[in-house]
XYZ file of C-alpha atoms in Angstrom:
411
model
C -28.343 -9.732 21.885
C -24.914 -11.049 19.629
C -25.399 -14.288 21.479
C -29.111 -14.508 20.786
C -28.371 -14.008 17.127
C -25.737 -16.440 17.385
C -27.431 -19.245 18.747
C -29.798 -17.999 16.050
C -27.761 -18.365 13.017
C -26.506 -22.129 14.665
C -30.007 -22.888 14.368
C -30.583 -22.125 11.099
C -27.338 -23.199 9.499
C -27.798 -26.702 11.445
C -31.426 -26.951 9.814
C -29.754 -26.264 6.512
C -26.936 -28.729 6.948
C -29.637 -31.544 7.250
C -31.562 -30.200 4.565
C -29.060 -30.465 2.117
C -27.987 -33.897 3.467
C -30.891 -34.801 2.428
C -30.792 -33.562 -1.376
C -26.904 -34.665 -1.850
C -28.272 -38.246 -1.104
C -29.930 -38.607 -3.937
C -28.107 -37.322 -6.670
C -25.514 -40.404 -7.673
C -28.322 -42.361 -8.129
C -30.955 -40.306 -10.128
C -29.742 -41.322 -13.758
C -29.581 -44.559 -13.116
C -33.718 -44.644 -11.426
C -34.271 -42.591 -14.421
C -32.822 -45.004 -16.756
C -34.786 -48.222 -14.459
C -37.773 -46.633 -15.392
C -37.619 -45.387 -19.179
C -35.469 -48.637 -19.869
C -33.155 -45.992 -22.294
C -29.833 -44.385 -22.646
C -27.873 -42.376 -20.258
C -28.204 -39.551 -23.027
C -31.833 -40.155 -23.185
C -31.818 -39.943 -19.308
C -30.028 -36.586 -19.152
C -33.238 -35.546 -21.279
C -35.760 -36.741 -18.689
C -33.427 -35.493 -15.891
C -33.611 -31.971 -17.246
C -37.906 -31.921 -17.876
C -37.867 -33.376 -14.248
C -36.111 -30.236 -12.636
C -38.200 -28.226 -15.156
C -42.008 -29.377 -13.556
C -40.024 -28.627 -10.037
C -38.958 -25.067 -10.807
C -42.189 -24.232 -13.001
C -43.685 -24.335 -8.922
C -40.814 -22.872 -7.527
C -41.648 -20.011 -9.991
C -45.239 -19.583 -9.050
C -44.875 -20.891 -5.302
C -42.107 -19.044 -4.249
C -43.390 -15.518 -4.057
C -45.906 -17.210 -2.281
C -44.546 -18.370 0.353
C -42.090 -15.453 0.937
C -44.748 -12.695 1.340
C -46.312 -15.479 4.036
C -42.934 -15.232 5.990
C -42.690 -11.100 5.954
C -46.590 -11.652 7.256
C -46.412 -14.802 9.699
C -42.873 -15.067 10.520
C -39.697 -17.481 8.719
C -40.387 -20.192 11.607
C -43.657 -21.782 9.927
C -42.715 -21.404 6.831
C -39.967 -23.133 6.444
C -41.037 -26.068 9.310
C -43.374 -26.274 6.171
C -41.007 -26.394 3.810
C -39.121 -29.144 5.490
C -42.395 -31.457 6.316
C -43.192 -31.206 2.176
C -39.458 -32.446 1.511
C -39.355 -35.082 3.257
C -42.867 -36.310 2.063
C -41.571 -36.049 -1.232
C -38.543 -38.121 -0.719
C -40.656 -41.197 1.175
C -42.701 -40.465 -2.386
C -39.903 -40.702 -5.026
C -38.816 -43.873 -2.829
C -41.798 -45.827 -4.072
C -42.134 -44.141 -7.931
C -43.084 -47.304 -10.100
C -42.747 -44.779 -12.980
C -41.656 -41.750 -14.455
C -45.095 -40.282 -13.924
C -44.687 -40.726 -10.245
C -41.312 -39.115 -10.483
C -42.854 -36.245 -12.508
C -45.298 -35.740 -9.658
C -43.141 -36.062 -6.694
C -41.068 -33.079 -8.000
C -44.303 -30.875 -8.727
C -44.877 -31.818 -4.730
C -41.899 -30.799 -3.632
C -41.193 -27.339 -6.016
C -44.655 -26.388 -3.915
C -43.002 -26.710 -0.884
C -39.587 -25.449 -1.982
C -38.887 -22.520 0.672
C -35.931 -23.387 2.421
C -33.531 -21.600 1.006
C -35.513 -18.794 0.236
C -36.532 -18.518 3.903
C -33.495 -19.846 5.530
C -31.679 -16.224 3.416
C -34.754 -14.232 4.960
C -34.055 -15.073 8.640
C -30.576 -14.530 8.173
C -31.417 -10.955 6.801
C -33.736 -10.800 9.604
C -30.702 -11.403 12.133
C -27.625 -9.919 10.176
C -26.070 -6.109 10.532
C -26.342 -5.185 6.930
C -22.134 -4.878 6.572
C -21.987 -8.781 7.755
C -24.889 -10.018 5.763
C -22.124 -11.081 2.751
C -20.560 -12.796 5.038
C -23.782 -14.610 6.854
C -25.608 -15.629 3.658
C -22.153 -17.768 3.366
C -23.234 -19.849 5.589
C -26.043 -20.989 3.292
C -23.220 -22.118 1.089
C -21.407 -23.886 3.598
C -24.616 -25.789 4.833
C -24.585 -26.864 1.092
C -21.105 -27.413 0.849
C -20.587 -29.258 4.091
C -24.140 -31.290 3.143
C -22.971 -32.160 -0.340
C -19.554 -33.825 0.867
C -22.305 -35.659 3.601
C -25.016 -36.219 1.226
C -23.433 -37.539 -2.194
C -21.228 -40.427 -0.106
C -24.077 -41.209 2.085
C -25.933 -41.475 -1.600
C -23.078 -43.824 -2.965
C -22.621 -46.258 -0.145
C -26.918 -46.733 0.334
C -27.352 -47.353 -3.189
C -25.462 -50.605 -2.628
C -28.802 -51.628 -1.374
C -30.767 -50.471 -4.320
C -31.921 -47.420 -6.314
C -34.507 -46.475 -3.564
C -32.565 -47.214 -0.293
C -30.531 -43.580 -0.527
C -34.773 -41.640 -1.308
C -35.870 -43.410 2.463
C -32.405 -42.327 3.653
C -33.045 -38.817 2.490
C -36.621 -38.683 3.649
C -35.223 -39.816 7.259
C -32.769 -36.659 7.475
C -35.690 -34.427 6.498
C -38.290 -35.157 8.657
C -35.792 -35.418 11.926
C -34.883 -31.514 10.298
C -38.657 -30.721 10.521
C -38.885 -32.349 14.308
C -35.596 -30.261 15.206
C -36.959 -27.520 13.536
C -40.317 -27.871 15.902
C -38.423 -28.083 18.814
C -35.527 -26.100 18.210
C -35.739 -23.205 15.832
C -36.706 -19.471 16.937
C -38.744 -17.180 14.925
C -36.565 -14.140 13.776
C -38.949 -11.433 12.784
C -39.937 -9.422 14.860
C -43.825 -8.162 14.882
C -43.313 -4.646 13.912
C -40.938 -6.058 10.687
C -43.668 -7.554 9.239
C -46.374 -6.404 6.297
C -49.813 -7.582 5.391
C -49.876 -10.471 2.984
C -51.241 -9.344 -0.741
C -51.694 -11.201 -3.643
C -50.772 -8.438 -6.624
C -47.078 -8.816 -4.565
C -47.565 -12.481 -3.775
C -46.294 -13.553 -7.947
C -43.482 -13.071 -9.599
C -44.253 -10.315 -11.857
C -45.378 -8.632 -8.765
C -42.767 -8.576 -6.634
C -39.832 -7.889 -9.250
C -42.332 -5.088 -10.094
C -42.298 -3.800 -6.632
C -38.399 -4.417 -6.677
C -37.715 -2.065 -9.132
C -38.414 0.930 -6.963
C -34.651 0.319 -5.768
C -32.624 1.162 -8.625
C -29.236 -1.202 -8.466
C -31.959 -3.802 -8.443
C -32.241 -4.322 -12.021
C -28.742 -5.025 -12.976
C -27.771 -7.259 -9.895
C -31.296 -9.799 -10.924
C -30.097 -9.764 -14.517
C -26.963 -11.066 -13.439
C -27.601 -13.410 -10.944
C -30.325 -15.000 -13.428
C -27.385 -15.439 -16.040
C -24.704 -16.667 -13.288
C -27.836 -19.301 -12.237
C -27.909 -20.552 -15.881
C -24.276 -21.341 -16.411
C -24.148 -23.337 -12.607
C -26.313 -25.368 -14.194
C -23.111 -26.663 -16.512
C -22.213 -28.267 -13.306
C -25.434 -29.295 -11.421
C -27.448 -30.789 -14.579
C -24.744 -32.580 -16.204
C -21.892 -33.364 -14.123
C -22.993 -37.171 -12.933
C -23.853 -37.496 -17.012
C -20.768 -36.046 -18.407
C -18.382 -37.907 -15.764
C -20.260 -40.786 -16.467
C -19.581 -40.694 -19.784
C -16.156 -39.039 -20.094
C -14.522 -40.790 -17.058
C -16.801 -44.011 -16.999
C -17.067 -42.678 -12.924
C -20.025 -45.008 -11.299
C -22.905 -43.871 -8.291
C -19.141 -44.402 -5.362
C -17.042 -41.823 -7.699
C -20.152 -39.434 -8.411
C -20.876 -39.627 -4.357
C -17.163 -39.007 -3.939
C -16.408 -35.902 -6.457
C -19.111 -34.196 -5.438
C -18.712 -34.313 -1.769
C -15.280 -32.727 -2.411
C -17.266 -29.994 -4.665
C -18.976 -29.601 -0.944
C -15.860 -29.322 0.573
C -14.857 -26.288 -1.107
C -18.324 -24.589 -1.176
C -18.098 -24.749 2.737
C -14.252 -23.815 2.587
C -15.122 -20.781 0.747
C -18.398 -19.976 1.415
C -18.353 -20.948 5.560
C -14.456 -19.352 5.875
C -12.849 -17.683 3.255
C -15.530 -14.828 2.581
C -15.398 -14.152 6.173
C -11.587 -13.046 5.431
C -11.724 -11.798 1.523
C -15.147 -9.931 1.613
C -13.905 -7.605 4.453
C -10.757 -7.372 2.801
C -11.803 -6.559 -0.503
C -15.254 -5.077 -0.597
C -18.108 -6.928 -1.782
C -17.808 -5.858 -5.116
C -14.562 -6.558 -5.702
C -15.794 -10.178 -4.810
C -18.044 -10.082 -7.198
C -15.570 -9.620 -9.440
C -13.191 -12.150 -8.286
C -15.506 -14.576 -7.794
C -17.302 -14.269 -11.311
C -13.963 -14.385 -12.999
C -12.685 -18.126 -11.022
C -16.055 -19.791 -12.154
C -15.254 -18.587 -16.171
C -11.530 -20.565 -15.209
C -13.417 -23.562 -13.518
C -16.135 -24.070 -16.081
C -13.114 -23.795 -19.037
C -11.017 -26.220 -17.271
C -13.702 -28.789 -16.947
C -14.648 -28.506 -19.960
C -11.126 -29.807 -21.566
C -10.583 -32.177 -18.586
C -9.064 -35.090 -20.100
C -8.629 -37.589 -17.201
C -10.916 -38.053 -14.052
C -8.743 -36.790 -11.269
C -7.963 -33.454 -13.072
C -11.712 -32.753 -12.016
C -11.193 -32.556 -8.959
C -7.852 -30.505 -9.081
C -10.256 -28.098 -11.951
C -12.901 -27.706 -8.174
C -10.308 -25.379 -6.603
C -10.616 -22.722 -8.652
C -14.570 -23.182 -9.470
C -15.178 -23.393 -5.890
C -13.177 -20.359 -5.278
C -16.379 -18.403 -7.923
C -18.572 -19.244 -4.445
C -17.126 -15.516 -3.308
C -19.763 -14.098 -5.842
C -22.856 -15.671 -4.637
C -23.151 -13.898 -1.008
C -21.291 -10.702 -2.196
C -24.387 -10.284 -4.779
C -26.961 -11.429 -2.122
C -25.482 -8.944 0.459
C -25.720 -5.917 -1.926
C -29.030 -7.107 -3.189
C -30.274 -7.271 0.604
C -29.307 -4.023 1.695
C -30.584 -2.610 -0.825
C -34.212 -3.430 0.917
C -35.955 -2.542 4.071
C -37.044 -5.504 6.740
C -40.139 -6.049 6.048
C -39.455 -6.731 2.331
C -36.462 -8.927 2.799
C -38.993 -12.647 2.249
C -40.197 -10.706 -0.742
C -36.512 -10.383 -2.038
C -35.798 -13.487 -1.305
C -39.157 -15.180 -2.636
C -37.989 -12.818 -5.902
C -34.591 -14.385 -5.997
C -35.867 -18.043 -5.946
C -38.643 -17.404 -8.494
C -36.052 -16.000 -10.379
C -33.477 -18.972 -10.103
C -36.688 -21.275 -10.623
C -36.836 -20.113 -14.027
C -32.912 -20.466 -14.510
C -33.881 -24.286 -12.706
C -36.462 -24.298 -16.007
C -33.517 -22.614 -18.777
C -30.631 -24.237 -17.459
C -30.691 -28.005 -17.459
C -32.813 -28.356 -20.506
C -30.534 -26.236 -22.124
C -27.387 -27.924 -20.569
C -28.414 -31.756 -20.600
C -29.726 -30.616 -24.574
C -25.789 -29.503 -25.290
C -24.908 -32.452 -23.411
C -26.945 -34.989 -25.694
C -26.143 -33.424 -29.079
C -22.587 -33.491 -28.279
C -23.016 -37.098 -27.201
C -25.213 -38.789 -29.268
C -23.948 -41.305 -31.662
C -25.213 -39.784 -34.101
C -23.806 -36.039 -33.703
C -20.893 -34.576 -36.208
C -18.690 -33.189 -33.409
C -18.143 -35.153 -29.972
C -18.045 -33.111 -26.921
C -19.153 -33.551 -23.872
C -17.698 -30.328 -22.190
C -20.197 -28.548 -24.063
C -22.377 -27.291 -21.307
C -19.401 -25.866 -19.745
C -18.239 -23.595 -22.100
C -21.288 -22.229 -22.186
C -21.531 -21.838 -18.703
C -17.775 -19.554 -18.809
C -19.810 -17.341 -21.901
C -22.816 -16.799 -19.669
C -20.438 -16.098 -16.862
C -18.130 -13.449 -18.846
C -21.815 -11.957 -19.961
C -22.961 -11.415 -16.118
C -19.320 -9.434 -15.267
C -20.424 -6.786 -17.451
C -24.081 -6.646 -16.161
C -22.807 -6.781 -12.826
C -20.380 -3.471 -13.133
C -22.792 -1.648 -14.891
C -25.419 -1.866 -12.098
C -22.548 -1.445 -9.328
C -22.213 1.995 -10.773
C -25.818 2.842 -9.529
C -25.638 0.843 -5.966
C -26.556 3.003 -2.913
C -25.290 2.721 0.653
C -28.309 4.854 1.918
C -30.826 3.403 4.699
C -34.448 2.885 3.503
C -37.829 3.486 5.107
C -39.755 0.413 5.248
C -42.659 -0.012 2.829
C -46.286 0.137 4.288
């Protein structure tokens, strides 16, 4: 049985990996397809980046419970082959965008089909002892660590051939994922795990409603949708503010953040396997919460381009937090509610996806715009260490109420 859920959780984490190849592709090159199209500024372009990830996580939101009660009724498997097929669709898609409507579009297409992650955390419940799920949903992180050190160079060195050359690129890694996937990938739950599908649980005010029947709950959502909000410091702005701080190009965008992978996996694929056993899981939600406030301070003052990447130790070190919260959020809930969770969790960071970069790329552009009283781009990123600071405190207070208890499954 260990090696069965071994070979398992190599299947999944390898289906992952290629997944988020496929995103870190296209990420140097976005602002500057954004700015093709619109014919505008880079400040302007931070704009339109951040209402582009808002029509992808306004279906993420409504989507995502969706397609998680459809994995606790037909299995992980099909849903997230699914998932995979509608990503790489949406790359060949954005590839050919002769406008910003198209690019508008292909991100409503692919916020549909946005499961992976959401189902990729569900089969990993499915297949995890509940004291080693911490340490398992870390292997999410190192899939996206390990994919954006891949992704982001493979982005920089195709866009040598154009703006569109890294989109086919990325579309190529997703559908060989799906065809792995098809051949490859076992379903994980097992029949008497799962529930019958229903709608009043199928949206997101359903399923947080049907969440808060599990007390600890409450707390550990409130701050996870804060800590989502302040990562978005990082992911919305950093190819903007580099851009224009360090005059960094698609190579040096490609290259930073595939050593911002590097540390995810470090921490996320090795480390927590050492300090969450050591220390508890909440004490690495602690630890962890309290490196990201240092990171996002430190990048915010960065002066000159390499102290960036000497400021990603101690930000990538805050990756502890992520699967300690996820593990005590997890077993928290019975089997055949972990999609629901998870569906929860992602319609929950889908609205952070809708908060955070319009809010970020918004600090970004008043602090950059020629016409603004006070210049400063590391805006976003001392926002992010406030929002941080703020989910510490939610965090302890719900830790006080956390249970250890088994649970009956729901009916």
């Amino acid at each position: 049985m260990r090696d069965k859920k071994s070979a398992a959780m190599g299947f999944i984490f390898i289906t992952m990996l290629v997944d988020c190849i496929g995103l870190g592709i296209i990420i140097p090159v976005m602002p500057d397809l954004i700015k093709e199209l619109n014919g505008g500024t880079l400040s302007e372009a931070s704009t339109i980046g951040g209402w582009l990830t808002f029509a992808y996580a306004s279906m993420q939101f409504v989507f995502a419970p969706i397609l998680g009660g459809l994995s606790d009724k037909l299995g992980r498997r099909p849903v997230l082959l699914a998932s995979l097929l509608g990503l790489g669709m949406d790359y060949l898609f954005l590839a050919m965008a002769p406008s910003l409507a198209w690019l508008f579009v292909g991100r409503v297409i692919s916020g549909i089909f946005g499961a992976s992650f959401t189902t990729a955390s569900a089969y990993i419940a499915d297949i995890s002892e509940p004291e080693k799920r911490a340490q398992n949903f870390g292997m999410i992180g190192a899939a996206f660590g390990l994919g954006f050190i891949i992704g982001p160079v493979i982005g920089g060195l195709f866009s040598e051939w154009g703006l569109r050359a890294p989109f086919i690129a990325a579309a190529i890694f997703s559908l060989l994922n799906f065809i792995y996937g098809y051949f490859i990938l076992p379903e994980s739950l097992k029949k008497e795990n799962r529930r019958p599908f229903q709608w009043k649980r199928a949206n997101p005010l359903g399923t947080l409603a049907n969440l808060r029947r599990y007390p600890a709950l409450g707390g550990l959502f409130a701050a996870v949708f804060l800590l989502y909000i302040a990562g978005h410091a990082a992911q919305s702005t950093w190819t903007f503010y580099t851009e224009e701080k360090f005059h960094w190009n698609a190579r040096w965008v490609g290259y930073s953040l595939g050593f911002v992978g590097l540390m995810i996996a470090v921490v996320q694929g090795g480390l927590i396997r050492i300090i969450i056993p050591k220390i508890g899981q909440r004490m690495s939600v602690y630890a962890g919460l309290v490196m990201y406030i240092v990171g996002f301070i430190l990048f915010a003052f960065a002066s000159e381009g390499w102290m960036m990447f000497a400021f990603m130790v101690p930000y990538g070190l805050g990756g502890i937090a992520g699967p300690a919260l996820q593990g005590l959020m997890s077993n928290e809930v019975p089997a055949n509610e972990q999609g629901e969770l998870q569906g929860g969790l992602t319609s929950m960071m889908s609205v952070t996806s809708i908060i955070g970069p319009l809010l970020m790329t918004y600090l970004f552009a008043h602090y950059t715009a020629p016409a603004t009283g006070v210049y400063f781009p590391g805006a976003p990123f001392l926002m992010g260490a406030v929002l941080t600071l703020i989910s510490i405190f939610l965090a302890a207070i719900s830790l006080k109420r956390y249970r250890v208890k088994p649970i009956t499954p729901s009916k």
